[in-house]
mmCIF file of C-alpha atoms in Angstrom:
data_model
loop_
_atom_site.group_PDB
_atom_site.id
_atom_site.type_symbol
_atom_site.label_atom_id
_atom_site.label_comp_id
_atom_site.label_asym_id
_atom_site.label_seq_id
_atom_site.Cartn_x
_atom_site.Cartn_y
_atom_site.Cartn_z
ATOM 1 C CA MET A 5 9.567 -0.665 23.892
ATOM 2 C CA ASP A 6 6.480 -2.704 24.801
ATOM 3 C CA ASP A 7 7.386 -5.694 26.952
ATOM 4 C CA LYS A 8 4.928 -7.856 25.034
ATOM 5 C CA ASP A 9 6.910 -7.283 21.868
ATOM 6 C CA ALA A 10 10.089 -8.240 23.555
ATOM 7 C CA THR A 11 8.873 -11.727 24.635
ATOM 8 C CA PRO A 12 9.674 -14.600 22.379
ATOM 9 C CA MET A 13 6.936 -15.587 19.979
ATOM 10 C CA PRO A 14 6.407 -18.374 17.375
ATOM 11 C CA PRO A 15 8.255 -17.520 14.191
ATOM 12 C CA THR A 16 4.894 -17.617 12.317
ATOM 13 C CA ALA A 17 3.026 -15.183 14.547
ATOM 14 C CA ILE A 18 2.658 -11.662 13.291
ATOM 15 C CA PRO A 19 4.141 -9.300 15.954
ATOM 16 C CA ARG A 20 1.327 -7.423 17.684
ATOM 17 C CA SER A 21 2.759 -3.967 17.019
ATOM 18 C CA VAL A 22 3.316 -4.671 13.384
ATOM 19 C CA LEU A 23 -0.187 -6.048 12.940
ATOM 20 C CA VAL A 24 -1.761 -3.147 14.881
ATOM 21 C CA TYR A 25 0.052 -0.464 12.939
ATOM 22 C CA GLY A 26 -0.471 -2.313 9.651
ATOM 23 C CA VAL A 27 -4.275 -2.497 10.193
ATOM 24 C CA LEU A 28 -4.351 1.155 11.311
ATOM 25 C CA GLY A 29 -2.594 1.954 8.025
ATOM 26 C CA LEU A 30 -5.707 0.663 6.224
ATOM 27 C CA VAL A 31 -7.836 3.542 7.671
ATOM 28 C CA PRO A 32 -6.679 6.066 5.051
ATOM 29 C CA PHE A 33 -7.491 3.488 2.280
ATOM 30 C CA LEU A 34 -10.969 2.658 3.629
ATOM 31 C CA ALA A 35 -12.178 5.919 5.207
ATOM 32 C CA PRO A 36 -12.241 7.977 1.935
ATOM 33 C CA PRO A 37 -14.585 5.648 0.060
ATOM 34 C CA ALA A 38 -16.810 5.352 3.115
ATOM 35 C CA ILE A 39 -16.974 9.027 3.545
ATOM 36 C CA ALA A 40 -17.451 9.648 -0.149
ATOM 37 C CA ALA A 41 -20.345 7.140 -0.200
ATOM 38 C CA LEU A 42 -22.044 9.138 2.519
ATOM 39 C CA THR A 43 -21.114 12.617 1.199
ATOM 40 C CA PRO A 44 -20.654 12.389 -2.703
ATOM 41 C CA ALA A 45 -19.908 16.071 -2.881
ATOM 42 C CA HIS A 46 -16.522 15.327 -1.278
ATOM 43 C CA ALA A 47 -15.601 12.487 -3.546
ATOM 44 C CA ASP A 48 -13.062 14.488 -5.638
ATOM 45 C CA ILE A 49 -10.957 15.674 -2.686
ATOM 46 C CA LEU A 50 -11.183 12.181 -1.059
ATOM 47 C CA GLY A 51 -10.050 10.621 -4.304
ATOM 48 C CA LEU A 52 -7.027 12.907 -4.214
ATOM 49 C CA VAL A 53 -6.340 11.836 -0.619
ATOM 50 C CA ALA A 54 -6.571 8.209 -1.656
ATOM 51 C CA VAL A 55 -4.148 8.687 -4.585
ATOM 52 C CA VAL A 56 -1.586 10.508 -2.463
ATOM 53 C CA TYR A 57 -1.818 7.957 0.391
ATOM 54 C CA GLY A 58 -1.572 5.051 -2.018
ATOM 55 C CA ALA A 59 1.544 6.595 -3.629
ATOM 56 C CA LEU A 60 3.088 7.032 -0.190
ATOM 57 C CA ILE A 61 2.406 3.468 0.820
ATOM 58 C CA LEU A 62 3.818 2.178 -2.458
ATOM 59 C CA SER A 63 6.960 4.229 -1.811
ATOM 60 C CA PHE A 64 7.056 2.888 1.809
ATOM 61 C CA LEU A 65 6.873 -0.713 0.524
ATOM 62 C CA GLY A 66 9.724 -0.132 -1.882
ATOM 63 C CA GLY A 67 11.678 1.434 0.905
ATOM 64 C CA ALA A 68 11.056 -1.576 3.052
ATOM 65 C CA ARG A 69 12.436 -3.893 0.394
ATOM 66 C CA TRP A 70 15.359 -1.498 -0.200
ATOM 67 C CA GLY A 71 16.210 -1.599 3.484
ATOM 68 C CA GLN A 72 15.974 -5.345 3.622
ATOM 69 C CA GLU A 73 18.319 -5.731 0.654
ATOM 70 C CA VAL A 74 20.909 -3.243 1.852
ATOM 71 C CA ALA A 75 21.091 -5.019 5.171
ATOM 72 C CA ARG A 76 22.480 -8.052 3.408
ATOM 73 C CA PRO A 77 26.224 -8.617 3.396
ATOM 74 C CA GLY A 78 26.255 -8.243 -0.451
ATOM 75 C CA PRO A 79 23.249 -6.196 -1.622
ATOM 76 C CA ARG A 80 22.137 -7.242 -5.067
ATOM 77 C CA ALA A 81 22.069 -4.267 -7.517
ATOM 78 C CA GLY A 82 19.009 -5.655 -9.285
ATOM 79 C CA VAL A 83 16.934 -5.884 -6.135
ATOM 80 C CA VAL A 84 18.071 -2.419 -4.975
ATOM 81 C CA THR A 85 17.017 -1.097 -8.417
ATOM 82 C CA LEU A 86 13.614 -2.829 -8.315
ATOM 83 C CA ALA A 87 13.042 -1.517 -4.834
ATOM 84 C CA MET A 88 13.344 2.014 -6.187
ATOM 85 C CA LEU A 89 10.622 1.454 -8.836
ATOM 86 C CA PRO A 90 7.591 1.677 -6.456
ATOM 87 C CA THR A 91 8.604 5.140 -5.327
ATOM 88 C CA LEU A 92 9.106 6.269 -8.957
ATOM 89 C CA ALA A 93 5.812 4.684 -10.091
ATOM 90 C CA GLY A 94 3.893 6.384 -7.259
ATOM 91 C CA LEU A 95 5.458 9.721 -8.132
ATOM 92 C CA ALA A 96 4.714 9.251 -11.840
ATOM 93 C CA LEU A 97 1.024 8.540 -11.045
ATOM 94 C CA LEU A 98 0.826 11.683 -8.907
ATOM 95 C CA LEU A 99 2.336 13.752 -11.712
ATOM 96 C CA ALA A 100 0.201 12.070 -14.433
ATOM 97 C CA THR A 101 -2.382 14.792 -14.694
ATOM 98 C CA TRP A 102 -3.556 13.550 -18.059
ATOM 99 C CA LEU A 103 -4.966 10.439 -16.243
ATOM 100 C CA ASP A 104 -8.270 10.795 -14.651
ATOM 101 C CA ARG A 105 -8.623 9.954 -10.929
ATOM 102 C CA PRO A 106 -10.247 6.499 -11.423
ATOM 103 C CA ALA A 107 -7.333 5.475 -13.671
ATOM 104 C CA GLN A 108 -4.752 6.711 -11.054
ATOM 105 C CA LEU A 109 -6.585 4.809 -8.288
ATOM 106 C CA THR A 110 -6.858 1.633 -10.335
ATOM 107 C CA ALA A 111 -3.159 1.884 -11.378
ATOM 108 C CA LEU A 112 -2.153 2.173 -7.711
ATOM 109 C CA ALA A 113 -4.318 -0.760 -6.767
ATOM 110 C CA ALA A 114 -2.562 -2.859 -9.551
ATOM 111 C CA LEU A 115 0.901 -1.718 -8.425
ATOM 112 C CA LEU A 116 0.154 -2.657 -4.789
ATOM 113 C CA GLY A 117 -1.035 -6.039 -6.030
ATOM 114 C CA LEU A 118 2.184 -6.485 -8.060
ATOM 115 C CA HIS A 119 4.256 -5.477 -5.042
ATOM 116 C CA PHE A 120 2.462 -8.152 -2.973
ATOM 117 C CA VAL A 121 3.336 -10.785 -5.652
ATOM 118 C CA TRP A 122 6.932 -9.688 -5.458
ATOM 119 C CA ASP A 123 6.955 -9.912 -1.582
ATOM 120 C CA ALA A 124 5.195 -13.313 -1.646
ATOM 121 C CA ALA A 125 7.638 -14.733 -4.094
ATOM 122 C CA SER A 126 10.714 -13.416 -2.300
ATOM 123 C CA GLY A 127 12.821 -15.366 0.172
ATOM 124 C CA GLY A 128 14.418 -13.997 3.299
ATOM 125 C CA LEU A 129 11.281 -12.384 4.714
ATOM 126 C CA PRO A 130 9.719 -13.486 8.052
ATOM 127 C CA PRO A 131 7.347 -16.426 7.661
ATOM 128 C CA TRP A 132 4.424 -14.250 8.840
ATOM 129 C CA TYR A 133 5.154 -11.366 6.401
ATOM 130 C CA THR A 134 3.197 -12.748 3.462
ATOM 131 C CA ARG A 135 0.060 -13.260 5.566
ATOM 132 C CA LEU A 136 0.302 -9.699 6.819
ATOM 133 C CA ARG A 137 0.916 -8.313 3.315
ATOM 134 C CA LEU A 138 -2.003 -10.234 1.915
ATOM 135 C CA LEU A 139 -4.350 -8.806 4.556
ATOM 136 C CA LEU A 140 -3.038 -5.250 4.058
ATOM 137 C CA THR A 141 -2.925 -5.536 0.251
ATOM 138 C CA VAL A 142 -6.507 -6.785 -0.008
ATOM 139 C CA GLY A 143 -7.750 -3.890 2.251
ATOM 140 C CA ALA A 144 -5.753 -1.293 0.341
ATOM 141 C CA VAL A 145 -6.768 -2.537 -3.076
ATOM 142 C CA ALA A 146 -10.467 -2.703 -1.977
ATOM 143 C CA GLY A 147 -10.308 0.807 -0.764
ATOM 144 C CA LEU A 148 -8.635 2.174 -3.885
ATOM 145 C CA LEU A 149 -10.979 0.366 -6.216
ATOM 146 C CA ALA A 150 -14.086 1.445 -4.212
ATOM 147 C CA MET A 151 -12.753 5.017 -4.384
ATOM 148 C CA ALA A 152 -12.213 4.712 -8.119
ATOM 149 C CA GLN A 153 -15.839 3.653 -8.546
ATOM 150 C CA LEU A 154 -17.181 6.504 -6.380
ATOM 151 C CA VAL A 155 -15.104 9.115 -8.232
ATOM 152 C CA ALA A 156 -16.129 7.802 -11.539
ATOM 153 C CA ALA A 157 -19.887 7.668 -10.585
ATOM 154 C CA PRO A 158 -20.524 11.393 -10.807
ATOM 155 C CA ALA A 159 -18.820 11.569 -14.208
ATOM 156 C CA ALA A 160 -21.110 8.747 -15.413
ATOM 157 C CA VAL A 161 -24.174 10.573 -14.161
ATOM 158 C CA VAL A 162 -23.134 13.832 -15.919
ATOM 159 C CA MET A 163 -22.653 12.004 -19.258
ATOM 160 C CA THR A 164 -26.078 10.453 -19.286
#
């Protein structure tokens, strides 16, 4: 354990390790569209990377909420059930082969946004958590929507 994380800090400060790993977690959201913009020939595979990572993070967020709820003395069945939905939604989007890649990416961006709204409206989370989630959600959504545009661009060119 890092000694700096063990020292008391103001309740509103985002713990450094959480902030660092959270920001590093944005790299797989932001790198694919940056690379695809430079090398459009790789946009399709990078779009798949973005969809898979987005589904994983959506599942991770649901798991975090599930863990928080089951740590309560009396876990609420409704919250436990809701916490399972992000994992199922991410899986459904991965299996939804009838959707084109831009639709999958856009749906993931919307679901991450909805999860942020749920987190922001929920009580019992640390005071800094909403600020952290806002930063990470904006980054993730921006990366997913940028990737959706880049993956859709070649299709638009072919159709003209």
